[in-house]
XYZ file of N, CA and C in Angstrom:
735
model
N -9.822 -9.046 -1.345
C -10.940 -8.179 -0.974
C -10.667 -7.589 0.404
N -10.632 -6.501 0.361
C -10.448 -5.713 1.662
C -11.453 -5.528 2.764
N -12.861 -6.240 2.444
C -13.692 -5.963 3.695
C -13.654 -7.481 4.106
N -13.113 -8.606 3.096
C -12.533 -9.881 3.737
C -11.778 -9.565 5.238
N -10.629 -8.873 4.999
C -9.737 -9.026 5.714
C -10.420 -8.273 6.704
N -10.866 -7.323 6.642
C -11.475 -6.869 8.172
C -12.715 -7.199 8.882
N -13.240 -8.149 7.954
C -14.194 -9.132 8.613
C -13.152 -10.330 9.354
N -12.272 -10.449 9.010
C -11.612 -11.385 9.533
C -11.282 -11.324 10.412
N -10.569 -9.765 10.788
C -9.946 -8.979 12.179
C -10.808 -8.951 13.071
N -12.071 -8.384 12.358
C -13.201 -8.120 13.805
C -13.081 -9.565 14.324
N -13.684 -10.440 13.513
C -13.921 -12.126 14.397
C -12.694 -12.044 15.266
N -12.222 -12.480 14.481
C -10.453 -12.582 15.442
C -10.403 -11.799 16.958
N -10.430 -10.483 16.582
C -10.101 -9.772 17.976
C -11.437 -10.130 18.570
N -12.810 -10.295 18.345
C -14.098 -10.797 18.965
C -13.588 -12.021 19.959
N -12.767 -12.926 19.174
C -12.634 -14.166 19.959
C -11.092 -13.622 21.276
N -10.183 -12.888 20.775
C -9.593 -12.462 21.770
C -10.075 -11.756 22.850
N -10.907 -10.934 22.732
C -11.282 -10.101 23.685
C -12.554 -11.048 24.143
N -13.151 -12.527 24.422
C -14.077 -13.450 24.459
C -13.069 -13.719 25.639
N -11.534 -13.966 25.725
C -11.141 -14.661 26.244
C -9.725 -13.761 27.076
N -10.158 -12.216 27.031
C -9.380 -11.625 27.784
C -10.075 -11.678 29.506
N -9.588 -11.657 30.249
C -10.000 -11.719 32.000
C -9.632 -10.159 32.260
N -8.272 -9.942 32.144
C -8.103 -8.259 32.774
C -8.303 -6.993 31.825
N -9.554 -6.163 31.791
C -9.734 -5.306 30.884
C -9.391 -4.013 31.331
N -8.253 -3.780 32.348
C -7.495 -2.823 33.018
C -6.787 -1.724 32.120
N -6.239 -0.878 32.570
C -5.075 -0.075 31.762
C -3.864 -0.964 31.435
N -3.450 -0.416 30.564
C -2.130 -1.213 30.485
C -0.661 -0.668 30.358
N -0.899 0.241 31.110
C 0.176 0.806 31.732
C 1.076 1.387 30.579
N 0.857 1.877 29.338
C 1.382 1.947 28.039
C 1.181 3.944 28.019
N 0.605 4.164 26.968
C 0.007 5.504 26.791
C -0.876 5.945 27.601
N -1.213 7.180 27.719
C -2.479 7.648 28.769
C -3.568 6.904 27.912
N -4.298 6.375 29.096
C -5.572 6.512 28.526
C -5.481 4.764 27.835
N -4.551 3.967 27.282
C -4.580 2.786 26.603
C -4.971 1.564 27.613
N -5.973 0.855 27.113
C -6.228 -0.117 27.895
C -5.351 -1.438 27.417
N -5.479 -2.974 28.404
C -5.428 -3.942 27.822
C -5.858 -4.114 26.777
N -7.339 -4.258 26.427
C -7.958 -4.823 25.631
C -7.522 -4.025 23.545
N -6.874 -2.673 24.553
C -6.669 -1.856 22.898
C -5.011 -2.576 22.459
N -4.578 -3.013 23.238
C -3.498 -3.864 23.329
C -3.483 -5.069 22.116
N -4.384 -6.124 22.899
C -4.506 -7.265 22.389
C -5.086 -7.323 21.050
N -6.213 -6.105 20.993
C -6.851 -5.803 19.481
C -5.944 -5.601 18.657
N -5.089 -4.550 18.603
C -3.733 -4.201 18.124
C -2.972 -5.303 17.596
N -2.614 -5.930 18.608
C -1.807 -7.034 17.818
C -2.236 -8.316 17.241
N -3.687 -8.028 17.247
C -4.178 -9.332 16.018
C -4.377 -8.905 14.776
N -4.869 -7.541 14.958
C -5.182 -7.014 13.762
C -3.532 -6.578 12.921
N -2.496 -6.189 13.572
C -1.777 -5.632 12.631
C -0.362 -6.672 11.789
N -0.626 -7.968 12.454
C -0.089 -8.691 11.832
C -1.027 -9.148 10.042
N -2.187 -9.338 10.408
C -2.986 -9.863 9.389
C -3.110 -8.600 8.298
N -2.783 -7.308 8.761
C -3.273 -5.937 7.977
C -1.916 -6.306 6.911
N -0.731 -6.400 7.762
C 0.539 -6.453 7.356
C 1.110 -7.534 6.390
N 0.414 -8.929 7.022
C 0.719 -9.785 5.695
C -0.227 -9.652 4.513
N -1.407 -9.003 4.439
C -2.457 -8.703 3.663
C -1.919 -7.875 2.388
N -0.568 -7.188 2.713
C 0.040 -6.058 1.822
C -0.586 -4.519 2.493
N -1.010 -4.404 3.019
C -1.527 -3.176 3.333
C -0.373 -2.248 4.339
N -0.450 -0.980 4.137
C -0.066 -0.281 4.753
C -1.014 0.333 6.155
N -0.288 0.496 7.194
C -1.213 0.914 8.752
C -0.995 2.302 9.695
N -1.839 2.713 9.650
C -1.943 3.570 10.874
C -2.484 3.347 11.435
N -2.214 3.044 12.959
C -3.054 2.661 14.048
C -2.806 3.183 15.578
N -4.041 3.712 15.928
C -4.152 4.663 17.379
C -2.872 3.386 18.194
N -2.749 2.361 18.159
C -1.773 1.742 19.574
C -0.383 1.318 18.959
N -0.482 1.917 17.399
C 1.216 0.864 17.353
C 1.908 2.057 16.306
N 2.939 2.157 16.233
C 3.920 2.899 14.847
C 3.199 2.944 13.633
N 3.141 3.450 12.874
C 2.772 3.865 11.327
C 3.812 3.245 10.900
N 3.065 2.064 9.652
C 4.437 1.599 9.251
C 3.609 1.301 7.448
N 4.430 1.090 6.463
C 3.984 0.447 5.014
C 3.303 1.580 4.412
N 3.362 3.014 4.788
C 2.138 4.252 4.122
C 2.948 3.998 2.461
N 4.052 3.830 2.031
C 3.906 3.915 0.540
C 3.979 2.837 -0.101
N 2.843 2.476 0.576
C 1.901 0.690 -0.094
C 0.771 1.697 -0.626
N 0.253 0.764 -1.404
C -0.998 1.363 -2.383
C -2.319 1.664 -1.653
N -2.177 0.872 -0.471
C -3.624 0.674 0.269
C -3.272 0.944 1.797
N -3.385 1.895 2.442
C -3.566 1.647 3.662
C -4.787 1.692 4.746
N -4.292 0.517 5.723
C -4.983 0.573 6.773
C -5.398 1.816 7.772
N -6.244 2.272 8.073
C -6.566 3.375 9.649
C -7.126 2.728 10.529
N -6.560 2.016 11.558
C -7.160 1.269 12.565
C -7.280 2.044 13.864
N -8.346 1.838 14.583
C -8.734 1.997 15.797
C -9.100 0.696 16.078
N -7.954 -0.225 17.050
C -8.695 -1.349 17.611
C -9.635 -1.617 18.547
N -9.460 -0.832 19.126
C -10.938 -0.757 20.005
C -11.466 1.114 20.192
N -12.306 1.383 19.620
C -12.737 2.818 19.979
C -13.709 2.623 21.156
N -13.621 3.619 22.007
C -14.888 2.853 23.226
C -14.730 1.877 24.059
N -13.044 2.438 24.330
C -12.161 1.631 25.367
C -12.414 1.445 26.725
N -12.875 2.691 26.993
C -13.086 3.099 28.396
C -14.684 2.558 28.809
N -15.759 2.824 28.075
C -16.128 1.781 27.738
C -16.490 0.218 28.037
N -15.764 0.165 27.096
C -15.478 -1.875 27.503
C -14.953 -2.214 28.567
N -13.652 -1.180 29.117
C -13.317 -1.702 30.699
C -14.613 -1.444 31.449
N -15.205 -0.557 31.313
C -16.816 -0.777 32.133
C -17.800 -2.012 31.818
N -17.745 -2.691 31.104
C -18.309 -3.863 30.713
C -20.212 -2.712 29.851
N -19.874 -1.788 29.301
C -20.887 -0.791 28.598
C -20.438 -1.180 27.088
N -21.596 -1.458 26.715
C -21.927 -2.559 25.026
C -21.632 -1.689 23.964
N -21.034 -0.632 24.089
C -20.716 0.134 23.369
C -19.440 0.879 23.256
N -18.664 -0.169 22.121
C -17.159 -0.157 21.789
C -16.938 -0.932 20.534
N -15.993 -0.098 19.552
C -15.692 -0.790 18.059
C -14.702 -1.158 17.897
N -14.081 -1.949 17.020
C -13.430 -1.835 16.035
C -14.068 -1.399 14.676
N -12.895 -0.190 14.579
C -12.896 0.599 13.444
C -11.957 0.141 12.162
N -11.982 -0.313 10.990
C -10.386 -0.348 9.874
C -11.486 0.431 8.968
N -10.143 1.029 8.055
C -10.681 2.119 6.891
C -9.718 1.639 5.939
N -9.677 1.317 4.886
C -8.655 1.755 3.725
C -8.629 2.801 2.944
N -7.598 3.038 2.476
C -7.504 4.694 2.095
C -6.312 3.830 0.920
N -6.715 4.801 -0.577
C -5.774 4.591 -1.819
C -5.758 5.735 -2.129
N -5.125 5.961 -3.342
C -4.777 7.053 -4.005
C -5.800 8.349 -4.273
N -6.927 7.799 -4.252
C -8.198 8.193 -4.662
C -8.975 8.643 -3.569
N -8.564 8.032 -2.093
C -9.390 8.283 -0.866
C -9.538 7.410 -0.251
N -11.288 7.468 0.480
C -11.982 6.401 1.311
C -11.792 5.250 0.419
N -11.215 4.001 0.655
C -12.223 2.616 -0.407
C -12.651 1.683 0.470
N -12.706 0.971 1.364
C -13.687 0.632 2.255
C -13.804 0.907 3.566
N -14.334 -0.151 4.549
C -14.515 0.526 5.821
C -15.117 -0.429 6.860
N -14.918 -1.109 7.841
C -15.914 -1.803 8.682
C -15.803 -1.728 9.752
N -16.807 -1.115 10.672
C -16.936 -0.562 11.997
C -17.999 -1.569 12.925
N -17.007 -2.129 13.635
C -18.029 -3.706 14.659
C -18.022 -3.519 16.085
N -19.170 -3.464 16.360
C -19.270 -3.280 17.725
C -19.340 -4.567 18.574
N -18.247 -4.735 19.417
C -17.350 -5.425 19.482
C -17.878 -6.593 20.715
N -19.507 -5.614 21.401
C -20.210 -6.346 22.288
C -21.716 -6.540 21.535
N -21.902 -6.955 20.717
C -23.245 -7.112 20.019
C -23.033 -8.236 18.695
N -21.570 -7.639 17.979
C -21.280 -8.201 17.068
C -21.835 -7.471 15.814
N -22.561 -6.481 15.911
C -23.474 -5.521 14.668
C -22.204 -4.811 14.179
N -22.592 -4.851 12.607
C -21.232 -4.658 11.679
C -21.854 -3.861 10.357
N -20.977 -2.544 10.611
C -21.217 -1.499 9.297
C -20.206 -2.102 8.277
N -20.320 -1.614 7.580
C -19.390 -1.763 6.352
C -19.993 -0.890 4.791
N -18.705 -0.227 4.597
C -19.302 0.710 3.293
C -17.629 0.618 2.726
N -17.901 0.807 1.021
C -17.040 0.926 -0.108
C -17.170 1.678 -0.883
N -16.290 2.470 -1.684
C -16.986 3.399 -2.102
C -17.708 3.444 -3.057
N -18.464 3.777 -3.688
C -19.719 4.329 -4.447
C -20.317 3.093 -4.573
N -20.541 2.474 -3.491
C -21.502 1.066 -3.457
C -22.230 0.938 -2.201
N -22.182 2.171 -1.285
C -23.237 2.474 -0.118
C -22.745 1.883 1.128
N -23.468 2.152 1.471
C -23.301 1.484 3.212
C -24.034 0.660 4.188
N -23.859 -0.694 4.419
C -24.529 -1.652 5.623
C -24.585 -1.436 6.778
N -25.831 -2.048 7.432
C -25.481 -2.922 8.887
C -26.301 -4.584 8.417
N -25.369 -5.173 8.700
C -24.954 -6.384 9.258
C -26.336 -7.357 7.778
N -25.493 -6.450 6.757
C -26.101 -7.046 5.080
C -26.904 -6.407 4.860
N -27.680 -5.443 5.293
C -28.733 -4.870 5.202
C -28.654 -3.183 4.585
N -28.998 -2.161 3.534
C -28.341 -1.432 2.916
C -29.187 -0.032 4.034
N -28.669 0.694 4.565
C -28.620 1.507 5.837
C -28.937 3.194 5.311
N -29.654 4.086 5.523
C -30.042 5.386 5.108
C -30.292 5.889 6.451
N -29.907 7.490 6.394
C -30.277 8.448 7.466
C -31.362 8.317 7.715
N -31.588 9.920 8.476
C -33.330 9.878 8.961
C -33.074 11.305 8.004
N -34.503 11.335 7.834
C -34.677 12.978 6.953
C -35.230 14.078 7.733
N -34.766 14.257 8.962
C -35.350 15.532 10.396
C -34.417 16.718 9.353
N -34.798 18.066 9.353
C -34.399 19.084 8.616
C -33.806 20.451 9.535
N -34.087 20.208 11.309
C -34.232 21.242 12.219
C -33.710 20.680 13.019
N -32.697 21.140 14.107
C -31.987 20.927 15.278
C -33.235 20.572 16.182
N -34.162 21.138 16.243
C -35.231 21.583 17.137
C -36.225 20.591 17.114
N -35.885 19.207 16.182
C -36.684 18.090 15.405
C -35.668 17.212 16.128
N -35.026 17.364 16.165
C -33.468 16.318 15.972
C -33.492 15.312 17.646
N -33.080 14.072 17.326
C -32.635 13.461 18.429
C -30.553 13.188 17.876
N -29.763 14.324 19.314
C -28.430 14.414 18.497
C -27.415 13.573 19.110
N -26.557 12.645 18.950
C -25.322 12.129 19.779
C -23.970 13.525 19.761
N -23.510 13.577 20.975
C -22.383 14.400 21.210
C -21.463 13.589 21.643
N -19.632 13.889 21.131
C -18.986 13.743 21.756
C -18.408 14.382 22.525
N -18.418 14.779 24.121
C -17.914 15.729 24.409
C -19.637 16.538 24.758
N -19.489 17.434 25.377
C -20.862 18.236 26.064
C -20.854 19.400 25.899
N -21.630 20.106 25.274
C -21.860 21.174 24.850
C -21.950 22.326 25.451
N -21.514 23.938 25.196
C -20.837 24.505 26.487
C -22.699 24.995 26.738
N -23.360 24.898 25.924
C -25.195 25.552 26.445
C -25.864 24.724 25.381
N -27.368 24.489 25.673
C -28.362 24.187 24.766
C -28.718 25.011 23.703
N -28.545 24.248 22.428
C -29.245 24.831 21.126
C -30.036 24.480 20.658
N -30.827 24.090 21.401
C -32.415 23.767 20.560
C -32.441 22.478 20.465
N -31.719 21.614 20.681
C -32.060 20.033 20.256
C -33.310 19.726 20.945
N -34.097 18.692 20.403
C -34.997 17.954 20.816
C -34.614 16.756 22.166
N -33.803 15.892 22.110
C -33.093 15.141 23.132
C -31.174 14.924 22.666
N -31.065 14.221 23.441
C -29.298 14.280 22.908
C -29.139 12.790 23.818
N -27.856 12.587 23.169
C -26.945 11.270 23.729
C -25.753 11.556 23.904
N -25.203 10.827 25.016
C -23.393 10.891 24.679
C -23.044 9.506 25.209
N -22.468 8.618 24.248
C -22.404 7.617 24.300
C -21.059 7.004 24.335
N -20.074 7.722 23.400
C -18.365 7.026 24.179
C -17.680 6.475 23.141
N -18.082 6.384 22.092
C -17.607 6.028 21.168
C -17.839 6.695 19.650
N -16.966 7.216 19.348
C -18.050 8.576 18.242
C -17.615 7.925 16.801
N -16.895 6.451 16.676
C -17.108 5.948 15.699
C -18.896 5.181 15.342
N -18.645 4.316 16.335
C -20.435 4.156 16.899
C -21.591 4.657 16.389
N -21.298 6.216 17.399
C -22.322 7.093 17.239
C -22.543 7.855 15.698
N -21.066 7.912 14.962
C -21.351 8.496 13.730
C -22.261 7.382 12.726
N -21.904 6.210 12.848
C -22.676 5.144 11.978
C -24.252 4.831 12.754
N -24.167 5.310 13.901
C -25.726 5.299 14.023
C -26.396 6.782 13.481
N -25.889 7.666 13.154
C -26.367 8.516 12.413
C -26.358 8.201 11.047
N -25.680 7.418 10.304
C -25.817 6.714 9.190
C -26.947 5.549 9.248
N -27.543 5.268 9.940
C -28.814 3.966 10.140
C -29.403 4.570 10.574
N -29.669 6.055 11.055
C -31.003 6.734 11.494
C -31.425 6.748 12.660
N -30.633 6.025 13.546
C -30.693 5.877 14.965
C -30.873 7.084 15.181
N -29.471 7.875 15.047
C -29.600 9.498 15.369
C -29.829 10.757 14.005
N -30.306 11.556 14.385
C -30.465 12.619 13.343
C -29.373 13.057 13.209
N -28.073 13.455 13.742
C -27.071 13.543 13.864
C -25.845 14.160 14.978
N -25.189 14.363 14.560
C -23.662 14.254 15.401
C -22.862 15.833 15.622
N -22.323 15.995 16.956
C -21.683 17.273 16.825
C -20.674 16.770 17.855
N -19.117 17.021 18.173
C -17.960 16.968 18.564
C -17.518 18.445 19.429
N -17.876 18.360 20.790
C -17.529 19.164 21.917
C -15.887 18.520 22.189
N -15.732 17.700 22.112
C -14.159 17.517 22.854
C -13.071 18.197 22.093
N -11.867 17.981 22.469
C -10.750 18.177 22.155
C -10.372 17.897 20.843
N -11.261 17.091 19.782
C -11.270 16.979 18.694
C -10.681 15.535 18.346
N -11.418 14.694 17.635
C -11.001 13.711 17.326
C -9.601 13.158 16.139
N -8.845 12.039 16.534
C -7.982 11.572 15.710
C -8.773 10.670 14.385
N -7.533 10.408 13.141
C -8.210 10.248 12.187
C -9.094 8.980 12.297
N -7.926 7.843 13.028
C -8.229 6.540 13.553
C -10.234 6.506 14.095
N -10.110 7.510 14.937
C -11.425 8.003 15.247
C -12.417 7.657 14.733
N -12.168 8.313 13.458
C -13.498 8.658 12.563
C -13.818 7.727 11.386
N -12.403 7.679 10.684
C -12.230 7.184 9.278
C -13.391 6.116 8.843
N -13.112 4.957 9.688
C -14.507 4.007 8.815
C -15.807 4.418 9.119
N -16.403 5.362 10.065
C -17.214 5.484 10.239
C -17.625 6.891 8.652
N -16.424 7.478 8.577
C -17.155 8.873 7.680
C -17.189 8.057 6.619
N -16.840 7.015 6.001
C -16.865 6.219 4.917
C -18.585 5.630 5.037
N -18.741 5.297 6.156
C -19.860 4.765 6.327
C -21.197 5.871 5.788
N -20.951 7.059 6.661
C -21.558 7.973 6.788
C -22.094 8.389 5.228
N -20.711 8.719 4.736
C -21.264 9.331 3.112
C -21.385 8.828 2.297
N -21.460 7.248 2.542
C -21.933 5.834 1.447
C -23.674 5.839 2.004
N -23.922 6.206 3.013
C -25.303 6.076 3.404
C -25.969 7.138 2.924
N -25.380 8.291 2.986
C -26.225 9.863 2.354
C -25.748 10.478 3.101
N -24.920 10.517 4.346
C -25.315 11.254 5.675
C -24.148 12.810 5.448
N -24.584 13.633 5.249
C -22.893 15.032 4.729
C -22.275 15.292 6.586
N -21.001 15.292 6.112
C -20.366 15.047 7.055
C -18.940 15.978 7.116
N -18.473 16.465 8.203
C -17.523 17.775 7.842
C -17.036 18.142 9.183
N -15.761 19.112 9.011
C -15.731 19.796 10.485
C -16.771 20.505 10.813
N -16.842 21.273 11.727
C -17.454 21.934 12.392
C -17.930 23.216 11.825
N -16.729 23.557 10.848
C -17.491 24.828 10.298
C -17.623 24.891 8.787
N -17.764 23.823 8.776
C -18.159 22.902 6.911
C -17.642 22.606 6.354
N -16.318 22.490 6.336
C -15.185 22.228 5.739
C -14.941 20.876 5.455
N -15.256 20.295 4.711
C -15.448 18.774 3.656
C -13.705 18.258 4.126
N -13.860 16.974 4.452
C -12.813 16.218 5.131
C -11.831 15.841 3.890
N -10.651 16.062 4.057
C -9.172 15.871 2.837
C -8.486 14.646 3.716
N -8.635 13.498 3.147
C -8.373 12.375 3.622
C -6.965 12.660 3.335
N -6.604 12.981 2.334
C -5.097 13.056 1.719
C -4.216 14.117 2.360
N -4.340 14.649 3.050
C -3.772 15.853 3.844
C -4.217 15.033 5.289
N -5.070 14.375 6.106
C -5.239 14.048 7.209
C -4.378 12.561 7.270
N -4.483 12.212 6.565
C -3.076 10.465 6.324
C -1.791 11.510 6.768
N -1.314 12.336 6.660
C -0.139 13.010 6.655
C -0.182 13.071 8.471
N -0.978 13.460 8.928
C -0.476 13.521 10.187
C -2.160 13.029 10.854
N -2.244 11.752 10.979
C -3.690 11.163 11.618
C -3.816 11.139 13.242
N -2.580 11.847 13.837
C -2.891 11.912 15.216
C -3.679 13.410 15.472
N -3.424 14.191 14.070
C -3.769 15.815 14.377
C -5.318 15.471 14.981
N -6.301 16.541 15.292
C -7.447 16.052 16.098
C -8.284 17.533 15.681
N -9.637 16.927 14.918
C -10.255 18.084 14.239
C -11.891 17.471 15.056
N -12.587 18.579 14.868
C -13.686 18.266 15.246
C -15.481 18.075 14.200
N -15.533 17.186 14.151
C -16.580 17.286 13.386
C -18.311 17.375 13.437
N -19.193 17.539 12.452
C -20.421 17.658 12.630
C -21.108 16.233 11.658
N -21.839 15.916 11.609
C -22.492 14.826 10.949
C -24.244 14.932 10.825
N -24.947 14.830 9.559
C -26.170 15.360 9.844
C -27.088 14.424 8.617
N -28.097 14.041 9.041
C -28.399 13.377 7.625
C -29.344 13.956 6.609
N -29.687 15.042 7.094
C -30.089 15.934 6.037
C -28.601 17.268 5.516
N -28.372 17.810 4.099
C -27.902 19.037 3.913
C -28.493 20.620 5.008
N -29.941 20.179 4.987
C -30.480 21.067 5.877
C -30.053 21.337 7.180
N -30.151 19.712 7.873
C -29.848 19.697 9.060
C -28.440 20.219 9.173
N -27.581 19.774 8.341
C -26.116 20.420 8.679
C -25.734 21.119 8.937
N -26.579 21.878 7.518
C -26.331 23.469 7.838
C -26.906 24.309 9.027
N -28.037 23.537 9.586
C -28.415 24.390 11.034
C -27.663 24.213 12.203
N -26.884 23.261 11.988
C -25.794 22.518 13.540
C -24.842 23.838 12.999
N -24.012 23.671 11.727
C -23.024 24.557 11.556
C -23.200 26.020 12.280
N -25.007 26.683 12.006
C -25.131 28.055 12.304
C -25.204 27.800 13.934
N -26.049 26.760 14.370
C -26.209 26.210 15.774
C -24.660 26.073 16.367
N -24.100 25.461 16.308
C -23.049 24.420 17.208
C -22.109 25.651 17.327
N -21.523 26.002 18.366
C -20.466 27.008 19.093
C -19.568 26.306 20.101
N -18.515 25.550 19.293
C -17.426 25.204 19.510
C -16.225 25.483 20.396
């Protein structure tokens, strides 16, 4: 069972990062901390003897023509956690022939845990998780990644640091939904969270509606696209006419 094994990872790296002291850079890639370090290498031994194939934001792509692969982000909301700010995941996705097949996104200072499979919906922490039904930007409470170049009408907004996070709290209704100002996110990014997203109801896409091709984005998961997330069809479509990228 594949949300075994990444229930297993989250604990695991939970208890590593319980017992990391320096949550510094680690002198590796721009931008890579310790802690995305140590996540990394608990998780990709266990992904690896599991049979699974991996892509993961801190280590080589290795096993893609295995039947099942991994998309790991070991810690999303890196920067983050070196701030000692409660808001940072681990992300794993599996991806088969067919697409999304599961997904579990744990926030890594709370311990609260999504998890969705496909056509069997989407959790937090056992509990079966639905959008909010707001229909108007102008209704909407929205998370951004990245800051928007002017105001479009939102009601309030968030930017919180982790847009795996923030997309699955738009899947539990926290937020009405999601729009992507930055540089555009990697697949690692997103993956368990859009699994989450469209097991809950929530339609989810780039920026200018364009329905996500998991099978063309496995091909190159560092490329960096930007997306919208909304939990109404309505709402989507008003971010799409709204949101100026």
């Amino acid at each position: 069972n594949v949300l075994e094994i990444f229930h297993e990872i989250a604990g695991e790296i939970r208890s590593g990062l319980d017992e990391l002291e320096d949550w510094g850079l680690s002198g590796g890639h721009p931008g890579q901390y310790i802690h995305d370090v140590v996540a990394d290498e608990i998780a990709i031994p266990i992904l690896w003897g599991a049979g699974l194939g991996i892509v993961s934001e801190e280590s080589e792509s290795q096993g893609l023509d295995r039947p099942v692969v991994a998309i790991v982000d070991p810690i999303d909301g890196s920067t983050n956690a070196s701030l000692g700010i409660p808001w940072y995941a681990t992300s794993l996705c599996a991806v088969d022939s067919e697409g999304l097949l599961a997904s579990l996104v744990c926030n890594q200072a709370t311990g609260n845990t999504y998890v969705a499979a496909r056509g069997l919906g989407a959790e937090l922490d056992g509990q079966p998780i639905k959008p909010s039904q707001k229909d108007k930007v102008r209704d909407s409470i929205l998370v951004f990644n990245g800051l928007p170049h002017s105001y479009f009408g939102w009601k309030q907004y968030r930017a919180l640091g982790s847009a795996a996070l923030d997309l699955c709290s738009v899947a539990d209704g926290t937020f009405d939904g999601f729009a992507d100002f930055s540089s555009g996110l990697a697949l690692w990014d997103y993956a368990g969270a859009a699994l989450v997203c469209s097991e809950s109801g929530v339609v989810i896409s780039e920026t200018d509606g364009t329905k996500l091709d998991f099978g063309n984005l496995l091909k190159s998961p560092s490329s960096r696209i930007r997306l919208l997330a909304a939990g109404t069809p309505p709402l989507h479509e008003n971010l799409i006419d709204s949101v100026d990228v």
